[in-house]
PDB file of C-alpha atoms and ligand atoms in Angstrom:
ATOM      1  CA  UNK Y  21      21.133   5.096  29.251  1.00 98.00           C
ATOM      2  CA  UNK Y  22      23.073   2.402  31.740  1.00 98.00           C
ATOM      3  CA  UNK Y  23      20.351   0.520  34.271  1.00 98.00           C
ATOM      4  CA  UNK Y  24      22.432  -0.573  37.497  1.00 98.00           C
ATOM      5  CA  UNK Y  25      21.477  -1.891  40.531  1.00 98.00           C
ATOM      6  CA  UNK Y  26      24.339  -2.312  43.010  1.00 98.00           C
ATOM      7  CA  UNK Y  27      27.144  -0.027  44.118  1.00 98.00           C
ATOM      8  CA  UNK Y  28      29.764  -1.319  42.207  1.00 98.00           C
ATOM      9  CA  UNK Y  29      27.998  -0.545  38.715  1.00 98.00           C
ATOM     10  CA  UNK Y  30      26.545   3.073  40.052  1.00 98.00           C
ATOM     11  CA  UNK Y  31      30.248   4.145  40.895  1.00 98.00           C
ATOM     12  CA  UNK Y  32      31.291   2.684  36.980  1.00 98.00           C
ATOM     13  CA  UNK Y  33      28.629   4.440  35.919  1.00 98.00           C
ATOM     14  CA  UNK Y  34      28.997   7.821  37.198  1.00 98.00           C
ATOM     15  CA  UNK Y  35      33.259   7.221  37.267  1.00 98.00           C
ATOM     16  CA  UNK Y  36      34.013   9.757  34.243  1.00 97.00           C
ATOM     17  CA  UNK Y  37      31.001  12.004  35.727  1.00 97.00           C
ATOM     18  CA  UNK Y  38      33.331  12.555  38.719  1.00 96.00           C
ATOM     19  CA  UNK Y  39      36.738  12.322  36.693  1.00 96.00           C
ATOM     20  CA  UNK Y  40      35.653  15.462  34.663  1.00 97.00           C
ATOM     21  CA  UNK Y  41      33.542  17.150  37.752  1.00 96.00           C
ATOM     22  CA  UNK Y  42      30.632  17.054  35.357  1.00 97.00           C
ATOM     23  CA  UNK Y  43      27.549  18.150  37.279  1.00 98.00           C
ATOM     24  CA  UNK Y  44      24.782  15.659  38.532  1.00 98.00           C
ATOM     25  CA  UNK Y  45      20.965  15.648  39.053  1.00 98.00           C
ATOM     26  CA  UNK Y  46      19.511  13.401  41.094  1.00 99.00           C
ATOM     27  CA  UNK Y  47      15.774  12.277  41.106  1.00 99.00           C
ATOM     28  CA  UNK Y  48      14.814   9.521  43.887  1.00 98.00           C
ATOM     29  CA  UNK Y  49      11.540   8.432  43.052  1.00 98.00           C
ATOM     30  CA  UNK Y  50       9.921   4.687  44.339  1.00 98.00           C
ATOM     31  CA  UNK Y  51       8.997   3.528  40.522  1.00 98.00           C
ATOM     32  CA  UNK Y  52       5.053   3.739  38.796  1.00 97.00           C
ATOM     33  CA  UNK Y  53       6.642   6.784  36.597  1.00 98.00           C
ATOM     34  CA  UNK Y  54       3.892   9.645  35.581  1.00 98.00           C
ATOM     35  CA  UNK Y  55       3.919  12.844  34.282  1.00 98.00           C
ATOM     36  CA  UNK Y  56       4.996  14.442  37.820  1.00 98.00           C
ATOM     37  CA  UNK Y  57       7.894  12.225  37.880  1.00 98.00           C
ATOM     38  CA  UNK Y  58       8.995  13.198  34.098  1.00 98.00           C
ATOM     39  CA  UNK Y  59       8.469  17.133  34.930  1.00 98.00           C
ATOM     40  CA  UNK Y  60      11.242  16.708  37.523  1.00 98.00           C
ATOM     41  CA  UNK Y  61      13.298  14.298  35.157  1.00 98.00           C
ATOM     42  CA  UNK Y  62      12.807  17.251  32.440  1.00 98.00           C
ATOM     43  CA  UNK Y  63      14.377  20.123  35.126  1.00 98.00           C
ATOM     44  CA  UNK Y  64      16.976  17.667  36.315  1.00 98.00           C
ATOM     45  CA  UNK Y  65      17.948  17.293  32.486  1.00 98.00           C
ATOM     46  CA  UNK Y  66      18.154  21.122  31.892  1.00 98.00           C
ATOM     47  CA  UNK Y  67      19.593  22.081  34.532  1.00 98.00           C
ATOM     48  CA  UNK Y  68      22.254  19.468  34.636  1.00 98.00           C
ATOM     49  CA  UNK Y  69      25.487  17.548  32.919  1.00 98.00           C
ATOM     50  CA  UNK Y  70      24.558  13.827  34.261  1.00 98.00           C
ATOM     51  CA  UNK Y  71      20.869  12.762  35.309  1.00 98.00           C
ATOM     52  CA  UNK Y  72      20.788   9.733  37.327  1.00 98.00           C
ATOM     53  CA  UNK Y  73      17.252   8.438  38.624  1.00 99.00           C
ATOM     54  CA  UNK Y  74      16.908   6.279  41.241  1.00 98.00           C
ATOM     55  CA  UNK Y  75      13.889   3.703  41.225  1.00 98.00           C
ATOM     56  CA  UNK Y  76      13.550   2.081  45.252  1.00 98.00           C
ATOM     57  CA  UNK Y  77      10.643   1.051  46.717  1.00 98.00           C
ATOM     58  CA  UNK Y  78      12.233   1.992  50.131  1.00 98.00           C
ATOM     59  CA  UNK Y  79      10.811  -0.822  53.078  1.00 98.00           C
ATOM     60  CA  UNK Y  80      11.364   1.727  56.219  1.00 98.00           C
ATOM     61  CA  UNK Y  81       9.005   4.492  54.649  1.00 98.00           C
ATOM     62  CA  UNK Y  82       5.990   2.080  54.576  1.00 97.00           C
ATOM     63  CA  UNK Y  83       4.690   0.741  58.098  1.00 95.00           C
ATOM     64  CA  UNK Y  84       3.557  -2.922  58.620  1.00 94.00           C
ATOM     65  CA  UNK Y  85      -0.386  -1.959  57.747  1.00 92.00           C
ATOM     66  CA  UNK Y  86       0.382  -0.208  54.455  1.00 95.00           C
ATOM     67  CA  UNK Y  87       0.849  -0.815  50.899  1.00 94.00           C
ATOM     68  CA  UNK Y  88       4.386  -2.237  50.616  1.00 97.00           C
ATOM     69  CA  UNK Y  89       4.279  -5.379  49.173  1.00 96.00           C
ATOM     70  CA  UNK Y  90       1.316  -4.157  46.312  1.00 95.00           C
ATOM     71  CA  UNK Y  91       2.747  -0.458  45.549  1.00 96.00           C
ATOM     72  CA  UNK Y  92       2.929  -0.875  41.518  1.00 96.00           C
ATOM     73  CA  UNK Y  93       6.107  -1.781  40.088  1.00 97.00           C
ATOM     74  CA  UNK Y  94       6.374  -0.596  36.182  1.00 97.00           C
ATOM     75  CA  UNK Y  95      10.243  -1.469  35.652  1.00 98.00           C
ATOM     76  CA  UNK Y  96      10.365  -1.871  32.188  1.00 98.00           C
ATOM     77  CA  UNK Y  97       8.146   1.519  31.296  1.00 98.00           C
ATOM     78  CA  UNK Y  98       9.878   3.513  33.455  1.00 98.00           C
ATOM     79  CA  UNK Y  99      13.027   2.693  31.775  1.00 98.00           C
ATOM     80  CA  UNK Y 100      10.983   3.566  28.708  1.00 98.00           C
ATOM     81  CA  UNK Y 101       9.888   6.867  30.305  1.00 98.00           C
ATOM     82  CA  UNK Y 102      13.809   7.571  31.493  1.00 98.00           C
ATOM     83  CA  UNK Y 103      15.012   7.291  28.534  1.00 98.00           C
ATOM     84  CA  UNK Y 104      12.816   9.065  26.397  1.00 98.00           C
ATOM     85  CA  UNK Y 105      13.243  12.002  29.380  1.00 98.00           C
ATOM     86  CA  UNK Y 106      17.097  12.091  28.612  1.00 98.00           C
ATOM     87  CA  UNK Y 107      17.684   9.942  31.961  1.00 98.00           C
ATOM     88  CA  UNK Y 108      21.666   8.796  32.019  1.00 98.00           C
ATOM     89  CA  UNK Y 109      21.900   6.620  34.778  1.00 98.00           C
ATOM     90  CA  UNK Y 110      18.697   4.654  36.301  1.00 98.00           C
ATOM     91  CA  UNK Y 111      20.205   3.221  40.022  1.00 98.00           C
ATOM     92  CA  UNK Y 112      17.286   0.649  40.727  1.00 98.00           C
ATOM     93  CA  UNK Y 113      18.866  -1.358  43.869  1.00 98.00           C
ATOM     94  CA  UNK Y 114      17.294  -4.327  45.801  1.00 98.00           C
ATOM     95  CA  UNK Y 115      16.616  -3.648  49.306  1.00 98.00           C
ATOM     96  CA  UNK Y 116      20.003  -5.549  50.658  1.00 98.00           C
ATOM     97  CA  UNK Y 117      21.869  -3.375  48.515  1.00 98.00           C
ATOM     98  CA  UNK Y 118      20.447   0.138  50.686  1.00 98.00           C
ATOM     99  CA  UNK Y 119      19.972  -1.989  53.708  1.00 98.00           C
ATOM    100  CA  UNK Y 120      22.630  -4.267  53.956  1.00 97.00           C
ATOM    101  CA  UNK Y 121      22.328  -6.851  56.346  1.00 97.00           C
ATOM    102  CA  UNK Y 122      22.825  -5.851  60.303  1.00 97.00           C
ATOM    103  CA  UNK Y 123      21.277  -2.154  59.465  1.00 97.00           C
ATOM    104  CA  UNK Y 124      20.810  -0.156  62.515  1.00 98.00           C
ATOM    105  CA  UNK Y 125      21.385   3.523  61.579  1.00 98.00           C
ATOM    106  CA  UNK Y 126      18.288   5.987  61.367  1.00 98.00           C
ATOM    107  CA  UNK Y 127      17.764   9.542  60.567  1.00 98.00           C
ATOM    108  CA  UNK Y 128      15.111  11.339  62.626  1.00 98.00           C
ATOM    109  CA  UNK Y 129      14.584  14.944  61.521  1.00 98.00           C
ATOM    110  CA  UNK Y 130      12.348  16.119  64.677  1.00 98.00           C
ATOM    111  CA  UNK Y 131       9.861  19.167  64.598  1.00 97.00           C
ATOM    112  CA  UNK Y 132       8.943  19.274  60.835  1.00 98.00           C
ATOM    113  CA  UNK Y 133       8.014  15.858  60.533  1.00 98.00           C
ATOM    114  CA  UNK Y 134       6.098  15.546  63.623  1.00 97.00           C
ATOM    115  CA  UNK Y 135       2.803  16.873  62.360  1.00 97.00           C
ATOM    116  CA  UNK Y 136       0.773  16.210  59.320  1.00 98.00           C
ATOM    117  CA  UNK Y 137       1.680  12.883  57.860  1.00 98.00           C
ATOM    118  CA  UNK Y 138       4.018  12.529  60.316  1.00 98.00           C
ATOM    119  CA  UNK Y 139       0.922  11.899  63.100  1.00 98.00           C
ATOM    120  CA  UNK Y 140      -0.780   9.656  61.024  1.00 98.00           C
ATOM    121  CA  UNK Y 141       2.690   7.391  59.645  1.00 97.00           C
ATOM    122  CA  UNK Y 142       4.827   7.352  62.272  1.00 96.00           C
ATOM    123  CA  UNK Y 143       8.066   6.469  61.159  1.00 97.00           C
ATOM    124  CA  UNK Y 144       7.413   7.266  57.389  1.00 98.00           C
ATOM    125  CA  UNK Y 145       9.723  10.345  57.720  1.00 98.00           C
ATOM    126  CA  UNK Y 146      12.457   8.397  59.402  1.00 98.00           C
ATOM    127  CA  UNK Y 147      12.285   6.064  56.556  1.00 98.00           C
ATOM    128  CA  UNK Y 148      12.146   8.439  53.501  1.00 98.00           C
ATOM    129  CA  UNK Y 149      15.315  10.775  55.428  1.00 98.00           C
ATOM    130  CA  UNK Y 150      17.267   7.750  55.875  1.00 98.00           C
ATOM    131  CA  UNK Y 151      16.768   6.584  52.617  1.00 98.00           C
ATOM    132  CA  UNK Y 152      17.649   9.558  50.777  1.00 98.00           C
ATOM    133  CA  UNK Y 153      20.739  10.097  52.798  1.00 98.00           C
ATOM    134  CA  UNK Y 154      22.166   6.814  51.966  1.00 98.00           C
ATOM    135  CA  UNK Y 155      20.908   7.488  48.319  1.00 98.00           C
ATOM    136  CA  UNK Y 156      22.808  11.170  48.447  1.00 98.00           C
ATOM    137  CA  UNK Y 157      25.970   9.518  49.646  1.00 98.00           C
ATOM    138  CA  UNK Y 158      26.114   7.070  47.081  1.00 98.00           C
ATOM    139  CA  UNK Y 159      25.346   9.545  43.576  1.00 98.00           C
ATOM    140  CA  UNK Y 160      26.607  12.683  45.130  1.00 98.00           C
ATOM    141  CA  UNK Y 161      24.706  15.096  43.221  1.00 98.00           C
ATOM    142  CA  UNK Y 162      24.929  18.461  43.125  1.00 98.00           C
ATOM    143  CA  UNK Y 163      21.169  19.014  42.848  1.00 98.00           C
ATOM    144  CA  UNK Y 164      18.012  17.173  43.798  1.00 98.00           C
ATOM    145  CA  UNK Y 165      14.831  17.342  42.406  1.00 98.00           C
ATOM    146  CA  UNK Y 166      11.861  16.952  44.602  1.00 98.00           C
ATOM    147  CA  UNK Y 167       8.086  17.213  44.143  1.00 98.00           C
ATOM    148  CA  UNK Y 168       5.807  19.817  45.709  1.00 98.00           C
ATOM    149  CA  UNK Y 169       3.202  17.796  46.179  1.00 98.00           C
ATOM    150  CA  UNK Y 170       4.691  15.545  48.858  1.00 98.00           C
ATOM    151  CA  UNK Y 171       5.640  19.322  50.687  1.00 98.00           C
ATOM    152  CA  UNK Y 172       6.088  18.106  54.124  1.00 98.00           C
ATOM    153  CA  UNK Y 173       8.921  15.575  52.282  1.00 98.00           C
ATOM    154  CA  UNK Y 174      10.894  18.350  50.683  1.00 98.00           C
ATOM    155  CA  UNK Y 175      10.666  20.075  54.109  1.00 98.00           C
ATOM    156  CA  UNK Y 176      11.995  17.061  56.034  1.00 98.00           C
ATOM    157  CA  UNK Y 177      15.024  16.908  53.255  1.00 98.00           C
ATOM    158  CA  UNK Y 178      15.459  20.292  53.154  1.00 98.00           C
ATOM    159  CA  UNK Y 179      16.225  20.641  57.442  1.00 98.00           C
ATOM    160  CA  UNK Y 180      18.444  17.479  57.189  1.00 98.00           C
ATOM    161  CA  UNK Y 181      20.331  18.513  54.543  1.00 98.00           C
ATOM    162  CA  UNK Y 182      20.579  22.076  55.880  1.00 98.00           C
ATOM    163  CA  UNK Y 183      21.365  19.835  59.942  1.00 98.00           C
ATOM    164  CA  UNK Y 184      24.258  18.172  58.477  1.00 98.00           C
ATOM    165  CA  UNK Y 185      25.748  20.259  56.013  1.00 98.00           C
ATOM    166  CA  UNK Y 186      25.305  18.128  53.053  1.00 98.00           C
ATOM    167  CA  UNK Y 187      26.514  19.526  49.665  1.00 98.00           C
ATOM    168  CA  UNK Y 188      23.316  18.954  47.588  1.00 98.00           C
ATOM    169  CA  UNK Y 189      20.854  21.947  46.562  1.00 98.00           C
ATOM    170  CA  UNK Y 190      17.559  20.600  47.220  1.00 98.00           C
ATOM    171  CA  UNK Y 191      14.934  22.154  43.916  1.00 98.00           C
ATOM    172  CA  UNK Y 192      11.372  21.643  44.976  1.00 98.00           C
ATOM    173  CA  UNK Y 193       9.478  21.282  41.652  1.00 98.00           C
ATOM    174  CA  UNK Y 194       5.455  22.476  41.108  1.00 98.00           C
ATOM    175  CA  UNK Y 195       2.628  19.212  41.526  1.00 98.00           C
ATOM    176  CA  UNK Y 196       1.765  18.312  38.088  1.00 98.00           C
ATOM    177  CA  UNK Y 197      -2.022  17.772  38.245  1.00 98.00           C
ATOM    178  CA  UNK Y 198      -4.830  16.157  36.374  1.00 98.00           C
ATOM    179  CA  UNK Y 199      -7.415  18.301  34.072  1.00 98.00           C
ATOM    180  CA  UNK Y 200      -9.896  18.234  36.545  1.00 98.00           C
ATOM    181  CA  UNK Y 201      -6.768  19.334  39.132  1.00 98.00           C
ATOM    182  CA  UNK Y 202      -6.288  15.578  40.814  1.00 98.00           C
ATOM    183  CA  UNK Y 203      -2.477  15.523  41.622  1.00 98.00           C
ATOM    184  CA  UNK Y 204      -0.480  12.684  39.889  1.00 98.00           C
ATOM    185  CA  UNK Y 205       0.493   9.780  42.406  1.00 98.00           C
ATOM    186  CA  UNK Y 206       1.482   6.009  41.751  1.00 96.00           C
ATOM    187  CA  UNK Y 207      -1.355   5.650  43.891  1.00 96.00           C
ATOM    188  CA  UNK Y 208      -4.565   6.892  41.894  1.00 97.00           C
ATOM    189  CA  UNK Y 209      -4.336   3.701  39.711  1.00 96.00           C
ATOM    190  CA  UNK Y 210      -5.458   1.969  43.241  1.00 96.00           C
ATOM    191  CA  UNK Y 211      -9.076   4.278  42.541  1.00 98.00           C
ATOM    192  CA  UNK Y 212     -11.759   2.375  40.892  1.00 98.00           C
ATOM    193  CA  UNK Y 213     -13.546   4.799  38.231  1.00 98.00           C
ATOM    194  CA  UNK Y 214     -15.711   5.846  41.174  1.00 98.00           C
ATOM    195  CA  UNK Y 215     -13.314   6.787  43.187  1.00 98.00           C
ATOM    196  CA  UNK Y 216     -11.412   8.791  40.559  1.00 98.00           C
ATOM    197  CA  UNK Y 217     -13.787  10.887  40.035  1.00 98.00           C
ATOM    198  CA  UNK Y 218     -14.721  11.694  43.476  1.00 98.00           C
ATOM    199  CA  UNK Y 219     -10.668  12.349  43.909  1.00 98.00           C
ATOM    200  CA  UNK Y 220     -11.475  16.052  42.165  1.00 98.00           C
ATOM    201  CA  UNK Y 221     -13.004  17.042  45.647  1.00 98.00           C
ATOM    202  CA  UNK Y 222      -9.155  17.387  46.944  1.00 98.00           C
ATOM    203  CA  UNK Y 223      -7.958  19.848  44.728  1.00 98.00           C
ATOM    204  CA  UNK Y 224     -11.547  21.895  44.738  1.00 98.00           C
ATOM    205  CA  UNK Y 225     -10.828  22.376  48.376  1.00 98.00           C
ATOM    206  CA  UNK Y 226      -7.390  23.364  48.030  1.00 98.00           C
ATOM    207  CA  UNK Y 227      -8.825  25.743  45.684  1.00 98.00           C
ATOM    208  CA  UNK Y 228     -11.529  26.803  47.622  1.00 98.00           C
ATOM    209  CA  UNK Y 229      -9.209  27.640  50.559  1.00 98.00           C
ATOM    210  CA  UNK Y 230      -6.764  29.879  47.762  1.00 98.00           C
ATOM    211  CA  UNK Y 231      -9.549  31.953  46.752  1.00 98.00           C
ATOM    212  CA  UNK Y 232     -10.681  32.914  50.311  1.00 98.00           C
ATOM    213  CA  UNK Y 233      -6.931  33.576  51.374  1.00 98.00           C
ATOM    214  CA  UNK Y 234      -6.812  35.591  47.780  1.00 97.00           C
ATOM    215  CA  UNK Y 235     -10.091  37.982  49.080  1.00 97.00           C
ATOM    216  CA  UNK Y 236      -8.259  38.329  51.940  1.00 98.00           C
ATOM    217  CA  UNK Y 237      -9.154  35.860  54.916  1.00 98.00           C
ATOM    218  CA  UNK Y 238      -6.361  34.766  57.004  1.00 98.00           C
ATOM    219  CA  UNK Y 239      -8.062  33.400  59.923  1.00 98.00           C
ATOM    220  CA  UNK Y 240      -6.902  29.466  59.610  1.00 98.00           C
ATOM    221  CA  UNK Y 241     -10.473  28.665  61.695  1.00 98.00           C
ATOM    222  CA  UNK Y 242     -12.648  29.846  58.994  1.00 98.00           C
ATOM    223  CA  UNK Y 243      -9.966  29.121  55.700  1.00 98.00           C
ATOM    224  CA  UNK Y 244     -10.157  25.505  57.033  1.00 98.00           C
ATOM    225  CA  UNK Y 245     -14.044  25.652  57.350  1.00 98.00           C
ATOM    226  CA  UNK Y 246     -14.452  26.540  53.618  1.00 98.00           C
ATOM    227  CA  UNK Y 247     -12.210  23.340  52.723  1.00 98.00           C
ATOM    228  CA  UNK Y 248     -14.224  21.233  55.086  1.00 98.00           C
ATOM    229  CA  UNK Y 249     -17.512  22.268  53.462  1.00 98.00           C
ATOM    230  CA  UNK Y 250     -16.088  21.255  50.043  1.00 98.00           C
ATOM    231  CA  UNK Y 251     -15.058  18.066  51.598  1.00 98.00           C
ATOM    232  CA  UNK Y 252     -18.372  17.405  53.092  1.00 98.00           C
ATOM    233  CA  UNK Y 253     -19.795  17.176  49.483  1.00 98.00           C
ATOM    234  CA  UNK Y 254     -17.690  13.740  49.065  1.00 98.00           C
ATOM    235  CA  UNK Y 255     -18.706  11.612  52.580  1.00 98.00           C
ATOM    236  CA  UNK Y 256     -16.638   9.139  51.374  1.00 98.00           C
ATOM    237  CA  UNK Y 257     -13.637  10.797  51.833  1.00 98.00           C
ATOM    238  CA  UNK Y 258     -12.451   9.909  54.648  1.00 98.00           C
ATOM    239  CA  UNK Y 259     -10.308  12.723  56.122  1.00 98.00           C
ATOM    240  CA  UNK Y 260      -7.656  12.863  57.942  1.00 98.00           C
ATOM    241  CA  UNK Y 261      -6.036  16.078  57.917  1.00 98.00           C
ATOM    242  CA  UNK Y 262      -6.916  19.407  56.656  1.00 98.00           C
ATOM    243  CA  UNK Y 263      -4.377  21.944  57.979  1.00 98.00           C
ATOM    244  CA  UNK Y 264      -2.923  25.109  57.717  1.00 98.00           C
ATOM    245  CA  UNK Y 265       0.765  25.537  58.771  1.00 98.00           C
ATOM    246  CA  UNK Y 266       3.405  28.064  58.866  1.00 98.00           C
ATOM    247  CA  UNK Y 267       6.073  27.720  56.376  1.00 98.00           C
ATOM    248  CA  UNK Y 268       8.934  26.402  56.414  1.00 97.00           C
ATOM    249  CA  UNK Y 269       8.764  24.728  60.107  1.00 97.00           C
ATOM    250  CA  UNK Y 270       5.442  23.600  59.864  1.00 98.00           C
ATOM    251  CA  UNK Y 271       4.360  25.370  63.165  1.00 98.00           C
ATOM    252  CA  UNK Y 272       0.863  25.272  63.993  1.00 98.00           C
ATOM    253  CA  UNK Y 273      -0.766  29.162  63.304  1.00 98.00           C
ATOM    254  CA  UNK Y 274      -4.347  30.855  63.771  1.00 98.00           C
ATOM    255  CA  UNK Y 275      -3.574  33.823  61.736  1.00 98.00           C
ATOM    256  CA  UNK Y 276      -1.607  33.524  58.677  1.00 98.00           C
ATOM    257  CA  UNK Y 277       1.162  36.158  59.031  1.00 97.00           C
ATOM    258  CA  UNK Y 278       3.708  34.591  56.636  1.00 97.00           C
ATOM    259  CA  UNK Y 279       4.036  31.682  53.878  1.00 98.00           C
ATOM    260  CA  UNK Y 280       2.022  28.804  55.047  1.00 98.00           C
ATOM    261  CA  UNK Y 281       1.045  25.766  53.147  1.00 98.00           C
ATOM    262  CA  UNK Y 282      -2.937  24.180  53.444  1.00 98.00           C
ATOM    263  CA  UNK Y 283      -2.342  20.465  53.133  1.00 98.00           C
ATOM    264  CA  UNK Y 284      -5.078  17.310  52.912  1.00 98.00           C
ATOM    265  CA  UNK Y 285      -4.526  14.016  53.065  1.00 98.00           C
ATOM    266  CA  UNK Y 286      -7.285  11.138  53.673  1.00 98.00           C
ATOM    267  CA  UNK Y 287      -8.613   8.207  51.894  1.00 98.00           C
ATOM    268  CA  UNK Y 288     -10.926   7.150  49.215  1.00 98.00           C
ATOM    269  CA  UNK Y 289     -11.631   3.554  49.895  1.00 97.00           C
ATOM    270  CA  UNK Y 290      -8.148   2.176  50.298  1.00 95.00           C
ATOM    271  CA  UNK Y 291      -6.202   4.740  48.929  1.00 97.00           C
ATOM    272  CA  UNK Y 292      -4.381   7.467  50.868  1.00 97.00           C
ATOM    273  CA  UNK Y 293      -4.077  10.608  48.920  1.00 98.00           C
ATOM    274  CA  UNK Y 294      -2.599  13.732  50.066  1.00 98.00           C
ATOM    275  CA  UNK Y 295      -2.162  17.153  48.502  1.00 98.00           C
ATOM    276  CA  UNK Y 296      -1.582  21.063  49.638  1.00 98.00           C
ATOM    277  CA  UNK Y 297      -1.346  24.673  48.408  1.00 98.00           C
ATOM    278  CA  UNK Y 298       0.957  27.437  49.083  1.00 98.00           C
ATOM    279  CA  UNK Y 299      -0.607  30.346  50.898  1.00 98.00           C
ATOM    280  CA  UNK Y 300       1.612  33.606  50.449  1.00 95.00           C
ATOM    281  CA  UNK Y 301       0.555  37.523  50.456  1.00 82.00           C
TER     282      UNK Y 301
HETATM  283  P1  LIG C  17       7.385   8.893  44.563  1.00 73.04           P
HETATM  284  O1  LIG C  17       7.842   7.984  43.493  1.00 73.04           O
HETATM  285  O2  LIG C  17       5.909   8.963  44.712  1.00 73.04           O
HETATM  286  O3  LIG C  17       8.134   8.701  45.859  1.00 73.04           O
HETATM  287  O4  LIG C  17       7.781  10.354  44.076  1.00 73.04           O
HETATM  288  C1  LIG C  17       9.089  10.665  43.656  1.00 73.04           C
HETATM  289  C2  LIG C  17       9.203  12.161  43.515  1.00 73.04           C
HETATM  290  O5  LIG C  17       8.258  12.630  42.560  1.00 73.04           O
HETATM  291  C3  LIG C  17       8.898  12.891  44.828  1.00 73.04           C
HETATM  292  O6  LIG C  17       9.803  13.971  44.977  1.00 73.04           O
HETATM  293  C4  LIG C  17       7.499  13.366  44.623  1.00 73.04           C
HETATM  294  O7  LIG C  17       7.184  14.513  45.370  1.00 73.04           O
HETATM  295  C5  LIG C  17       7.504  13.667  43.142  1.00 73.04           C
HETATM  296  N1  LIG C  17       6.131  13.702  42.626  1.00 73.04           N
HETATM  297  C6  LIG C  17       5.159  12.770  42.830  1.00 73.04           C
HETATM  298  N2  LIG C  17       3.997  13.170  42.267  1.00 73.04           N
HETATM  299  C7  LIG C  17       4.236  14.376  41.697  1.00 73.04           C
HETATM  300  C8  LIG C  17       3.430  15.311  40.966  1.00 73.04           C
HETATM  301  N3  LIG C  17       2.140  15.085  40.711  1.00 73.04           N
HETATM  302  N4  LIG C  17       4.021  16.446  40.535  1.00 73.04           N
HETATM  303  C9  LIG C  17       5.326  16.701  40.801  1.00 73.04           C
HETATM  304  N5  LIG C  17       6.131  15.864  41.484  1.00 73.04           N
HETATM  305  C10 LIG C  17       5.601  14.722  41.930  1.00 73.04           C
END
């Protein structure tokens, strides 16, 4: 496995890659590798001739007042974690290498990422587009591997890439999830024992909300009332979302009539968590 961290040693890396049009899989991830992270490694693997994960903390996805500068950085077992995963090429570039100095150039994907997270971290979907597009350019893959549970992510992704045409197949892979159904994140090792446990209320609403829409329920009024009264079991989670939307635009619906997604996202203490479920007859 070759660890690189400019452009120069990414295009030696991946020169005989191109040379013999081998096939590459791409996973962007920001670092703190878990389980979720190694279940898209795994796909990228299988499905691929040339796995190349990217490790970026990326500045423009995080706004002034969030977690930046303490997000956990696990270098070293990651590149334990890669490797053992069957990782070729781990592109871990400092921030002057993505953003070189004099940066001006943005990617704004309107509509999809205007709601949800979008309301509540404006700009995070600028960042996270823009960064990925640079990151596309530069490996070139042919697929890339996405998780679930960041949905409204791999729907932002999905519309640029569709918007301007670029050749990557975007794979959106399941959330990998706790025993008690907690989603993996970086971020849970922020909860304090406490906090972890009361985490479990997320996925009990999400799960909640899929057995009413299972019975048969598709008014989003009264599917969103049965996650709320889950929630309200845990006052100190401190909501700030729970939505249904229609899928794959993320329209606002009453009724569900199609695929539609039920996402959550609030925080416990200081740490944001956010999770959803798929919704489809
Ligand atoms: P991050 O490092 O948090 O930016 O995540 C990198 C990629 O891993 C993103 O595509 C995430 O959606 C994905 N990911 C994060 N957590 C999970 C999980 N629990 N299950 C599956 N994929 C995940």
């Amino acid at each position: 496995m070759k660890i690189v961290s400019t452009i120069a040693e990414l295009k030696k890396a991946l020169a005989s890659t191109r040379q013999q049009k081998r096939s590459v899989g791409f996973v962007p991830t920001m670092g703190a590798l878990h389980e979720g992270h190694e279940a898209l490694l795994a796909q990228a693997v299988s499905e691929n001739d040339v796995t190349v994960l990217s490790i970026f903390v990326n500045p423009t996805q995080f706004a002034p007042n969030e977690d930046y500068s303490r997000y956990p950085r696990t270098f070293d077992e990651d590149c334990l974690r890669a490797q053992r995963a069957g990782v070729d090429v781990v592109f871990a570039p400092t921030p002057e290498v993505i953003y070189p100095q004099g940066w001006s150039t943005y990617i704004d994907v309107e509509n999809v990422s205007e709601g949800l997270c979008g309301r509540f971290r404006p700009g995070h979907f600028r960042g996270v587009a823009t960064v990925v597009y640079r990151l596309f350019r530069l490996v070139q893959p042919k697929r890339a591997y996405f998780g679930q549970k960041d949905l409204q992510q791999c729907l932002v992704i999905g519309r640029m890439v569709r918007d301007l045409r670029l050749p990557v197949q975007v794979i959106a892979c399941p959330t990998v999830r706790e025993k008690d159904g907690l989603a993996l994140s970086s971020r849970n090792r922020y909860l304090s024992a406490e906090e972890r446990a009361k985490a479990a209320v997320i996925p009990k609403a999400l799960e909640a909300v899929g057995r009413e829409f299972e019975r048969g329920n598709r008014s989003v009024e009264a599917l969103v009332a049965s996650a709320k009264k889950v929630l309200s079991t845990v006052p100190e989670f401190e909501l700030q979302y729970a939505e249904i939307r229609a899928l794959p635009n993320l329209d606002p619906i009453r009724k569900i009539e199609g695929p539609a997604t039920f996402a959550i996202a609030g925080y416990l203490g200081k740490t944001r968590l956010i999770d959803n479920t798929i919704l489809e007859a």
